Coordinates of C-alpha atoms and ligand atoms in Angstrom, one line a residue:
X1 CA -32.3 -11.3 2.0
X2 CA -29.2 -11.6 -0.3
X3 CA -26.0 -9.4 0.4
X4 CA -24.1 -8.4 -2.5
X5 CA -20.2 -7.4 -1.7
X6 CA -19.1 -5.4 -4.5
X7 CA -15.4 -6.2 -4.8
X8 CA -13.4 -9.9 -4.1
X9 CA -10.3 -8.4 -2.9
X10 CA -8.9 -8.9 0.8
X11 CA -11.7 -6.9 2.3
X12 CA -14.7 -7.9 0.3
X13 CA -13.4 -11.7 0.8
X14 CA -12.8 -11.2 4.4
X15 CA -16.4 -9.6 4.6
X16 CA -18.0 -12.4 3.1
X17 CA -16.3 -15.2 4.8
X18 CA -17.2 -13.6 8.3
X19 CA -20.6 -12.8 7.0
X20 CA -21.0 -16.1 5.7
X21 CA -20.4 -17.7 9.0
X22 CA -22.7 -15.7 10.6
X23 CA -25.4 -17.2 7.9
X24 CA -26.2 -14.1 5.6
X25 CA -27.1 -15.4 1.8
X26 CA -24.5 -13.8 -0.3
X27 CA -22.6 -13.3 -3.4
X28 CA -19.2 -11.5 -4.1
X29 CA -19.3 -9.6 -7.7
X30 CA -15.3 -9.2 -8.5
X31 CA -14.4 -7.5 -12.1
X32 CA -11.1 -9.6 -12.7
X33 CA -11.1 -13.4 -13.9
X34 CA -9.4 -14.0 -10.7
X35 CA -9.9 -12.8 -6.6
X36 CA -7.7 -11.5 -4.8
X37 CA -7.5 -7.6 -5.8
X38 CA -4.0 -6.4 -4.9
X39 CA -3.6 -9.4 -2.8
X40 CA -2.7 -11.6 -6.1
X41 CA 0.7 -12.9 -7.3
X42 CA 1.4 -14.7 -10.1
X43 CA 3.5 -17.7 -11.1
X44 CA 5.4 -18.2 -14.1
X45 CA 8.9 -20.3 -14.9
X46 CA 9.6 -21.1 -11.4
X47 CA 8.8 -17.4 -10.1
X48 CA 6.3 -16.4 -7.7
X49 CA 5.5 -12.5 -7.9
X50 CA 2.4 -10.2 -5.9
X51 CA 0.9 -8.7 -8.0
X52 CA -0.1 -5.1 -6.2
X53 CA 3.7 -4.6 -5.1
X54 CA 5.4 -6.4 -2.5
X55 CA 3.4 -7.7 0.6
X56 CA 4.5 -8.8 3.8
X57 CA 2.0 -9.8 6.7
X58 CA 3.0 -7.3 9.8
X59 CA 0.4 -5.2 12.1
X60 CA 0.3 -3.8 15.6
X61 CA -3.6 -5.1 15.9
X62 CA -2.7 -8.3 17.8
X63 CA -6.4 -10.2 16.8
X64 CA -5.8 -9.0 13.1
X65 CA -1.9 -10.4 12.4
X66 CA -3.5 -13.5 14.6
X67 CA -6.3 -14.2 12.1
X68 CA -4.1 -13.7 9.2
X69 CA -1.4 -15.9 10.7
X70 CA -3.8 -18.5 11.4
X71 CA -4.5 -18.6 7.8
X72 CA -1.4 -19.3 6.9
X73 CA -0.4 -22.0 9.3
X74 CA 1.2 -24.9 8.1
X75 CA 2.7 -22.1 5.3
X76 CA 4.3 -19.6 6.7
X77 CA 8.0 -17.9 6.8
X78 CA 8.4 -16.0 9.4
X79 CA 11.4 -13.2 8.9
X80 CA 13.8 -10.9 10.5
X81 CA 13.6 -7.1 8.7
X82 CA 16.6 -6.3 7.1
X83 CA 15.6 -3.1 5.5
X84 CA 18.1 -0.2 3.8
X85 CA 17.9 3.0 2.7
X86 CA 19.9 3.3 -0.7
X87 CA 21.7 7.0 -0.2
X88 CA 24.7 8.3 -2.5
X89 CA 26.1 4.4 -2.9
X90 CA 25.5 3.0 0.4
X91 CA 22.8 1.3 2.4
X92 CA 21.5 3.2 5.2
X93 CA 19.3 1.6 7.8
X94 CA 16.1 2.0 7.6
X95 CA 13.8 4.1 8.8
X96 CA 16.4 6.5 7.9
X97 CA 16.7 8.3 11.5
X98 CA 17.6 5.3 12.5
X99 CA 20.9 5.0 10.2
X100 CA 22.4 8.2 10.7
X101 CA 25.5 6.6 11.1
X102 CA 25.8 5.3 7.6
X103 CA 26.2 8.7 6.4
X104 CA 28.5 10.4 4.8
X105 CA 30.0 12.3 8.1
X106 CA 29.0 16.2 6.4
X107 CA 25.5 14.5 6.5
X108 CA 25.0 13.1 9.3
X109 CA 26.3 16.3 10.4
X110 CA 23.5 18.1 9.0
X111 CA 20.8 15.5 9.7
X112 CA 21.4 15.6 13.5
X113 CA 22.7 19.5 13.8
X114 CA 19.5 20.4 12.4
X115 CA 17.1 18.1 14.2
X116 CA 18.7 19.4 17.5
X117 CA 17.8 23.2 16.1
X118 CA 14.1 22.3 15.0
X119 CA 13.7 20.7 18.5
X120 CA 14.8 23.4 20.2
X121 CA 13.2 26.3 18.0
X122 CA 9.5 24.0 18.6
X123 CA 10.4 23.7 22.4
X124 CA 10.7 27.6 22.6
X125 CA 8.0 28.0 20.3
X126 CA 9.7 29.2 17.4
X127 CA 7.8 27.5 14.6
X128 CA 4.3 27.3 13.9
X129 CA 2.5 24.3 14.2
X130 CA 2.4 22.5 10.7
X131 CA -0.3 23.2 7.9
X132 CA 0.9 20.5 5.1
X133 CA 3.0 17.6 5.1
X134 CA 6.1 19.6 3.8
X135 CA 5.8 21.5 7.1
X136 CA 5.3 18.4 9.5
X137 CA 8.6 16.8 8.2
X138 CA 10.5 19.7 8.6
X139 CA 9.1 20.5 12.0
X140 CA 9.4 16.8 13.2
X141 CA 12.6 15.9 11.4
X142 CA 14.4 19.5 10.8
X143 CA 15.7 20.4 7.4
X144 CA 18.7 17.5 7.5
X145 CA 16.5 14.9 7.2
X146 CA 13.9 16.1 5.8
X147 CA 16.3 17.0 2.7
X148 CA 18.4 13.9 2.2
X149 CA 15.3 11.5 2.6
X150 CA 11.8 12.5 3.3
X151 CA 11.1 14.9 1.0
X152 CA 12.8 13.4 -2.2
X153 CA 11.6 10.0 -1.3
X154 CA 8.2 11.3 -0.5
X155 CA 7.5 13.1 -3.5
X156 CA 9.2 9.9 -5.5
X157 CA 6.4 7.9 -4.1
X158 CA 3.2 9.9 -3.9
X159 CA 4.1 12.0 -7.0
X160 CA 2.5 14.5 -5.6
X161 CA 4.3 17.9 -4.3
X162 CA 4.6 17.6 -0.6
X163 CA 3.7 21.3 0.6
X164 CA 0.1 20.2 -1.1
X165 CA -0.2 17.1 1.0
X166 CA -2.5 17.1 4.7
X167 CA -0.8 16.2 7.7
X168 CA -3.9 14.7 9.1
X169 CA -2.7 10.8 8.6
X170 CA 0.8 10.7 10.1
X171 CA 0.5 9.8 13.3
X172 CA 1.2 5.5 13.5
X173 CA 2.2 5.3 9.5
X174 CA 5.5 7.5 9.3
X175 CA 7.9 6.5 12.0
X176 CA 9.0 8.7 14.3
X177 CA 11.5 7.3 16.6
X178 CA 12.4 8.9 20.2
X179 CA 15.2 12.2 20.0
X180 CA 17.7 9.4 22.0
X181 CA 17.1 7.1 19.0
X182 CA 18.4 9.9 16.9
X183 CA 20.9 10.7 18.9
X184 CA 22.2 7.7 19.2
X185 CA 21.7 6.5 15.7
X186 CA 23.8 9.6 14.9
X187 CA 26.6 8.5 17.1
X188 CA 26.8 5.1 15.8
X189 CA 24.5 3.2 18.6
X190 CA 22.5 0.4 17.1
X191 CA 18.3 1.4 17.4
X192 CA 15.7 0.1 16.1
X193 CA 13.2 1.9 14.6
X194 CA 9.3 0.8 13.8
X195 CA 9.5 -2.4 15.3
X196 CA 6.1 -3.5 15.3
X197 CA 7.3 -4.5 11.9
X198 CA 10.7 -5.6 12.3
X199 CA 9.8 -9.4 12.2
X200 CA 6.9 -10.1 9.2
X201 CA 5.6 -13.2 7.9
X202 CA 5.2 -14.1 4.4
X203 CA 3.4 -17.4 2.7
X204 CA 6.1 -19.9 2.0
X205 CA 4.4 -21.3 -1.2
X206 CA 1.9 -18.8 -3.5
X207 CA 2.8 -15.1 -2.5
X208 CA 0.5 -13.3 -0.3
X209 CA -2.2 -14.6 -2.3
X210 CA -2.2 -17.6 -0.7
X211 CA -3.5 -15.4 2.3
X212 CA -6.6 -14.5 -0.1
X213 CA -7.3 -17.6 -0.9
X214 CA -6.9 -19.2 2.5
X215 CA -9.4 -16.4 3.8
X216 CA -11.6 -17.2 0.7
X217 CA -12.0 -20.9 0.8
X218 CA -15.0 -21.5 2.4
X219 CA -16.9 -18.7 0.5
X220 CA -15.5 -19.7 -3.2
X221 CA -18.6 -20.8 -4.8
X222 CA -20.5 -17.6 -3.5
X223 CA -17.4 -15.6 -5.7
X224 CA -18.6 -14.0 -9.1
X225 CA -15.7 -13.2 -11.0
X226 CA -15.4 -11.1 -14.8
X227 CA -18.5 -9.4 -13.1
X228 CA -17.2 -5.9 -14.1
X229 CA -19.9 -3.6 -12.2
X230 CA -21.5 -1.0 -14.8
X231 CA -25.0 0.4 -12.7
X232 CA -26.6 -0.3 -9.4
X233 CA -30.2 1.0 -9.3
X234 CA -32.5 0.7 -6.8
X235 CA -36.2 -0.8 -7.4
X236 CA -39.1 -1.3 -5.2
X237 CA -36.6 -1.7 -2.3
X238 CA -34.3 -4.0 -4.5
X239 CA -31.0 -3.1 -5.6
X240 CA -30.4 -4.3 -8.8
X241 CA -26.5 -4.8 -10.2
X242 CA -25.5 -4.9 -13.8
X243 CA -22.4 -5.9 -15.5
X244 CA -24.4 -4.6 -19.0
X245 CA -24.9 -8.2 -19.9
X246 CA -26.6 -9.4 -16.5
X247 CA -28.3 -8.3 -13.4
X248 CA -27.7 -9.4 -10.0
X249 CA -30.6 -8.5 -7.4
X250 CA -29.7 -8.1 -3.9
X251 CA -31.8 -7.0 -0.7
X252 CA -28.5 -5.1 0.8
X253 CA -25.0 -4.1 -0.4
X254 CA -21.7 -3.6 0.7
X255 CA -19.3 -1.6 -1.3
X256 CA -15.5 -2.7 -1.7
X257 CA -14.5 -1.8 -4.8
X258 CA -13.0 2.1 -5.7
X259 CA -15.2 4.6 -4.6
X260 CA -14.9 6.2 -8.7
X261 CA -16.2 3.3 -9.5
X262 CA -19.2 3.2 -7.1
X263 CA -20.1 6.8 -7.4
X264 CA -20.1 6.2 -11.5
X265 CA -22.2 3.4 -11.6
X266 CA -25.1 5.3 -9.5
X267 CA -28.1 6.8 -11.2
X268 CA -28.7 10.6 -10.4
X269 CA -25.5 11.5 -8.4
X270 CA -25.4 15.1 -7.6
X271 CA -23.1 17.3 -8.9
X272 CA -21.6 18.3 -6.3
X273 CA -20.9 14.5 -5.2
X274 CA -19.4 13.5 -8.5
X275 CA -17.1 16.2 -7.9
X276 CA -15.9 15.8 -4.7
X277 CA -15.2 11.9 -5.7
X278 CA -13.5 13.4 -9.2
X279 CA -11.3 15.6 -7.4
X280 CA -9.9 12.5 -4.8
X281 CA -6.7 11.5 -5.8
X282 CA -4.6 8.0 -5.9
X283 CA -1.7 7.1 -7.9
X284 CA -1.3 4.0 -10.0
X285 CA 1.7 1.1 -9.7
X286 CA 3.4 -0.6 -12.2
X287 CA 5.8 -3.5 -11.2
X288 CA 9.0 -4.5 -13.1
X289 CA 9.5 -8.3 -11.8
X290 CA 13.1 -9.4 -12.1
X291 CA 14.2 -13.1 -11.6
X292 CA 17.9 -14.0 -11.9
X293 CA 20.6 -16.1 -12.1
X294 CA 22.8 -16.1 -8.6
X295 CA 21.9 -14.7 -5.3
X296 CA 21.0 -10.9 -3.9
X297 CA 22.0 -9.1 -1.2
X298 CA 20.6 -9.9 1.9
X299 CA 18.4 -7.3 2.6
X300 CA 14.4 -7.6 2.9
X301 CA 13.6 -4.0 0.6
X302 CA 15.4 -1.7 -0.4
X303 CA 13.5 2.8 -1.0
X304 CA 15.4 4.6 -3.3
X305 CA 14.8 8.6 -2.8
X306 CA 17.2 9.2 -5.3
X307 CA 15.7 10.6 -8.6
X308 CA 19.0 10.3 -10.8
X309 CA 18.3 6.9 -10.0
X310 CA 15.5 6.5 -12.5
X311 CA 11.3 5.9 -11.8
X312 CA 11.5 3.5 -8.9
X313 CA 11.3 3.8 -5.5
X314 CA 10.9 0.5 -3.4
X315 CA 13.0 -2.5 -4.6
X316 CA 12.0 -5.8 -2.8
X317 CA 13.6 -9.3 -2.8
X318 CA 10.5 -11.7 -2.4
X319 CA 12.6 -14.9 -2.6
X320 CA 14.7 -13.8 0.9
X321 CA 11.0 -14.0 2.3
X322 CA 10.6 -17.5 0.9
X323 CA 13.1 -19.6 -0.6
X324 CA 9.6 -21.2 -2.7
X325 CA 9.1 -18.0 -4.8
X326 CA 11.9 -18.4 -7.3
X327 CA 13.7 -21.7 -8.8
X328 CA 16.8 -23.2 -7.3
X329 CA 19.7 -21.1 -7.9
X330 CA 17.3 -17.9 -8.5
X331 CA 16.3 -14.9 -6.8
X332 CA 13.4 -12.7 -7.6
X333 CA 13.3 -8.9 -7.0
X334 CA 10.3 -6.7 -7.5
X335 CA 11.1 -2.7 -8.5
X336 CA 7.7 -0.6 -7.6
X337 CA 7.2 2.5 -9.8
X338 CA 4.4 4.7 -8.7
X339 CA 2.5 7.1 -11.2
X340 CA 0.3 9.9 -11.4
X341 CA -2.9 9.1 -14.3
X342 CA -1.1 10.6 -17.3
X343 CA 2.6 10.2 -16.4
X344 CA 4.6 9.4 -18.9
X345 CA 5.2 5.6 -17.3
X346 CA 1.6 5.0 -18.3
X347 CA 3.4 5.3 -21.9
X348 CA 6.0 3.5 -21.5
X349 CA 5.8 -0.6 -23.2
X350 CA 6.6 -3.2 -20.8
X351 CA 10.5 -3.7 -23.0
X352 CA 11.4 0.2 -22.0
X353 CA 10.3 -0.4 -17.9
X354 CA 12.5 -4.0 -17.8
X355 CA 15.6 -1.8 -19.4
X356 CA 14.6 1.4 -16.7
X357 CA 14.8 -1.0 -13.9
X358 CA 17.6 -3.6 -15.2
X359 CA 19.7 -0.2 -15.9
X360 CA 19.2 0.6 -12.3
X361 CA 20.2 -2.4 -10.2
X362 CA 23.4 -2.9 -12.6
X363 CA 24.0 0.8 -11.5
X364 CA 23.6 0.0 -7.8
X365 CA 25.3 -3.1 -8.4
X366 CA 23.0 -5.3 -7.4
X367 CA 23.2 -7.4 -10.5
X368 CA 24.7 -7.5 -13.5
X369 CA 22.1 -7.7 -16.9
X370 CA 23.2 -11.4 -18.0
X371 CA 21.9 -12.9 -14.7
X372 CA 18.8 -11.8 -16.0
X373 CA 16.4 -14.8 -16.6
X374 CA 13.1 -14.1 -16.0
X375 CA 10.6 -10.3 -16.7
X376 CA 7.3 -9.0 -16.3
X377 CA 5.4 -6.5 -15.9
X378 CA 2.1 -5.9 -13.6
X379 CA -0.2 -2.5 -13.3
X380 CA -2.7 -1.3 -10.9
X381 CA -4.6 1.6 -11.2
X382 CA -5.2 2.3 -7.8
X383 CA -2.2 1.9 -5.7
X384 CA -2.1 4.6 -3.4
X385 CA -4.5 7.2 -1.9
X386 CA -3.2 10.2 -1.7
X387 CA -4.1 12.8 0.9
X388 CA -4.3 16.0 -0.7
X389 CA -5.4 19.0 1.6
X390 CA -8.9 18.8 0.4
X391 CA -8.9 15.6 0.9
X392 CA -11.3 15.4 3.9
X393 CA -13.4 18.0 2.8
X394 CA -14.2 15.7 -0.7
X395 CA -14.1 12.2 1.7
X396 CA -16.8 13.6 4.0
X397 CA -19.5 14.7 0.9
X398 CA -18.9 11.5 -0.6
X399 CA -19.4 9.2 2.6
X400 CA -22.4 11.3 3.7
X401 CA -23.8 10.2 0.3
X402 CA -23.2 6.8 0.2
X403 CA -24.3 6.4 4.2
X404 CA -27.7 8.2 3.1
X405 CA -28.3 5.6 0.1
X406 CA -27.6 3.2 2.5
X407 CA -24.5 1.4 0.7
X408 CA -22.3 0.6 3.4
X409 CA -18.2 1.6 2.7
X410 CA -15.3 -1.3 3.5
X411 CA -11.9 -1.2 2.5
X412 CA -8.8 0.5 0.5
X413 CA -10.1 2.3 -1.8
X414 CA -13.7 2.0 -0.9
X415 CA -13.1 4.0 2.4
X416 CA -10.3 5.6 0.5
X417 CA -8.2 5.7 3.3
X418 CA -4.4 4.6 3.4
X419 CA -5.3 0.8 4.6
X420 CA -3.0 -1.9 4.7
X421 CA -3.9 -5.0 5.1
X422 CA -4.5 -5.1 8.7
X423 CA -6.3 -2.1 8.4
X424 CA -8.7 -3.7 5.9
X425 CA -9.0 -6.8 8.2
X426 CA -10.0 -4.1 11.0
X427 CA -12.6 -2.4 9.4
X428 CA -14.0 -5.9 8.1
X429 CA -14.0 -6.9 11.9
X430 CA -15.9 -3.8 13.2
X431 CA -18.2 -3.7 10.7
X432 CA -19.5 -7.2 10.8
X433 CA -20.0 -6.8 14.8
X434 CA -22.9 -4.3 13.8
X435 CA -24.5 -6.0 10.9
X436 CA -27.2 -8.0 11.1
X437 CA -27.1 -11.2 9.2
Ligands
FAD1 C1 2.7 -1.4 -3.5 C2 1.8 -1.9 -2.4 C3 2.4 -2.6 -1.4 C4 1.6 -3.0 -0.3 N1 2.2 -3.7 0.7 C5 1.5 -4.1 1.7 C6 2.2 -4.9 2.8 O1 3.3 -5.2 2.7 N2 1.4 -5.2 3.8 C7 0.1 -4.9 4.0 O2 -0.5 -5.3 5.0 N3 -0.6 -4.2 3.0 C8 0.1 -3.8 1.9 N4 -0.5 -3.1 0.9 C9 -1.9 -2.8 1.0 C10 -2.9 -3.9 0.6 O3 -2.6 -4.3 -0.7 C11 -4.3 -3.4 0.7 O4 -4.6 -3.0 2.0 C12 -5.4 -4.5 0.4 O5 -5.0 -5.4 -0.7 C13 -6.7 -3.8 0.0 O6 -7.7 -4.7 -0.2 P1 -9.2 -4.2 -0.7 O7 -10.0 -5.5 -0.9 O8 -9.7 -3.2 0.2 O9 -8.9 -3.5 -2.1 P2 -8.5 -4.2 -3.6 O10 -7.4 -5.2 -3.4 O11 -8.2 -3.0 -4.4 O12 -9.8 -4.9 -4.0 C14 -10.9 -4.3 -4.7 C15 -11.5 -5.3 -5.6 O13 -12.6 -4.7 -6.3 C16 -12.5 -5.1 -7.7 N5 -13.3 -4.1 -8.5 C17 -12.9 -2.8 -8.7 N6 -13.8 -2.2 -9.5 C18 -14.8 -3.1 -9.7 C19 -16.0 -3.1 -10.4 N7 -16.4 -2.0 -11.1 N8 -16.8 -4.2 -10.4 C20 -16.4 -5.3 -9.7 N9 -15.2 -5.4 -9.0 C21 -14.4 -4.3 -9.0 C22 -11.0 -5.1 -8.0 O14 -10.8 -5.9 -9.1 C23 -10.5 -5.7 -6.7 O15 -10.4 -7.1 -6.8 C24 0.2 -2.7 -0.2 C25 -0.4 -2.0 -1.3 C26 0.4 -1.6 -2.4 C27 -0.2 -0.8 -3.5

């Protein structure tokens, strides 16, 4: 009774490892010449960098951030957050309500006048509930700071127009501190703000893949890798997997990989499926990796909202997580630069993003372009989901589909739901409670 997990990322890995221990016969088909999925990193001269944008191992699910500390033990950093909020020149706390008082004082003016006036105008009923995302951070935030930050850094990193976004996911991902946080952040009151994050762990030597491949060891020869799935049929009961070269037969599957690339691979889809999978949408990553000469500032990661600023908006400094990931003397920082399919960044040649991103930390001032001694350049196609308003509407056809063909959903983009890695571990957990080996 073989199992096939399509997809060796973090969540088909995790799948197979528990399932493995519960004794199911199975194999993990995985595309890439390598595991891991957006949990990779690569090392080259000295320089450790994740793949799939910066990681760091965090969650409020105390049994999840257990399990993935446990695999780590023995290799583990475990580190303070010192996050920012890079706003006309200076470095505002992070999340931004609670660094009001490293505004500009006209700002933080605005930012806390207005919040007062939304709070009151909701209290007495004033404004209507909210219908899009544009609407929930004006009515939760008022029009402050919902204009300074959350809207321009929103927009920088779905690149996708607010006012066309759902509301429905919110709750638990966008902080959304108590009114006395805000007040006194305003007033220059030290807060803290999301702190189920505000210490994270990170592997001391091999990026956060080393948490893939700890999670991995024990199922490694069951791994298929440059298995690039191109049809699944099913036969007599049998579900037979194709790559276009070979075929894998399996009694049951489990789905990991994209949900595109599920839905394409099926025979006889109904229209109305393909459609509602077509119209889900997701933005794409590139990362600009930066090593230097010298030392950064000492901040954990640093959103940039500001679009004079050029294409990115999250810069990280990986080596201030561990000293291992960059050579004595170095430091490593990793600019994140989201992207619609068809933006002109999916243009641009790897030379043109180093000069983008180098161009912008001279401007901050972070570095200056001779320290430069190390570049590169990753991409992912799916980064992000985004949750446009029909986004439920086109989740639900798609999910009924797959749960009638009997091909079980686990994971990122698989679920196509905003998972992080906890999130993935989660649904990993749940599901293997109810599967039978
Ligand atoms: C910029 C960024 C920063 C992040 N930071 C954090 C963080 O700090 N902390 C955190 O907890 N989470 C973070 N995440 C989220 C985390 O990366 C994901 O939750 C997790 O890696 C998803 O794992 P997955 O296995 O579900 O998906 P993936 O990693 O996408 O794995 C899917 C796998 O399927 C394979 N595949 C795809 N198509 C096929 C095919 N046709 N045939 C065979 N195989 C195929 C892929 O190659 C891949 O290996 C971040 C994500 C991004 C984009």
């Amino acid at each position: 009774m073989k199992t096939a997990i399509l997809g060796g990322g973090l969540s088909g890995l995790t799948l197979a490892r528990l399932l493995h221990e519960k004794g199911t016969d199975l194999v993990v088909l995985e595309a890439e010449p390598e595991y891991g999925g957006l949990c990779r990193s690569r090392t080259d001269k000295g320089f450790t960098f994740d793949i799939g944008g910066s990681h760091i191992i965090f969650s409020r699910d105390t049994e999840v951030l257990g399990f993935m500390r446990q695999m780590i033990q023995g290799n583990e950093q475990q580190n303070t957050r010192n996050t920012k909020i890079f706003y006309k020149g200076r470095y505002v706390k992070y999340p931004f309500e609670n660094g009001l008082s490293d505004l500009p004082a006209e700002d933080r003016f605005f930012c806390i006048s207005e919040f007062v006036k939304t709070l009151v105008a909701v209290e007495k009923g004033e404004v209507p509930a909210p219908q899009t995302f544009r609407d929930w951070i004006y009515y939760t935030f008022g029009k402050g700071i919902a204009e300074c930050y959350m809207v321009p850094y929103n927009e920088k990193i779905w690149k996708y127009p607010v006012d066309r976004m759902s509301l429905h996911w919110v709750d638990g991902r966008i902080p959304r501190p108590p009114v006395e946080d805000v007040i006194k952040s305003a007033i220059g009151i030290s807060t803290e703000g999301y702190t189920h994050q505000s210490v994270f762990s990170y592997p001391l030597d091999g990026g956060i893949e080393a948490l893939v491949k700890a999670i991995a060891r024990p199922v490694e020869p069951y791994i298929k890798t440059n298995f690039r799935i191109r049809s699944i049929t099913k036969q007599g009961g049998r579900w037979l997997i194709s790559d276009g070269v070979e075929t894998i037969e399996a009694a049951r599957i489990i789905s990991t990989i994209p949900v595109q690339h599920l839905i394409a691979a099926l025979d006889d889809v109904p229209e109305k499926v393909r459609k509602a999978c077509n119209a889900l949408t997701y933005n794409s990553l590139v990362c600009v990796n930066i090593g230097i000469h010298g030392s950064v500032p000492d901040y954990s990661w640093l959103y940039i909202p500001d679009p004079t600023l050029g294409k990115t908006n999250r810069v990280s400094f990986p080596s201030q997580y561990s000293r291992h990931v960059a050579p004595s003397g170095c430091s490593a920082i990793l600019a994140e630069i989201t992207f619609q399919p068809g933006d002109p960044v999916a243009r641009m040649s790897d030379e043109d993003l180093v000069a983008e991103v180098t161009g912008m930390l001279a401007e901050m001032g972070l570095i200056v372009p001779e320290q430069v001694v190390f570049s590169s350049v990753e991409h992912q196609p799916f980064a992000y989901v985004v949750y446009d308003k029909q986004y439920q509407e086109n989740i639900a056809i798609v999910r009924d589909y797959c749960r009638k063909l009997g091909i079980p959903l686990v994971g990122r983009f698989s679920q196509f739901e905003y998972l992080n890695m906890d999130g993935c571990i989660r649904s990993v957990l749940d599901f293997v409670k109810t599967y039978p080996a």
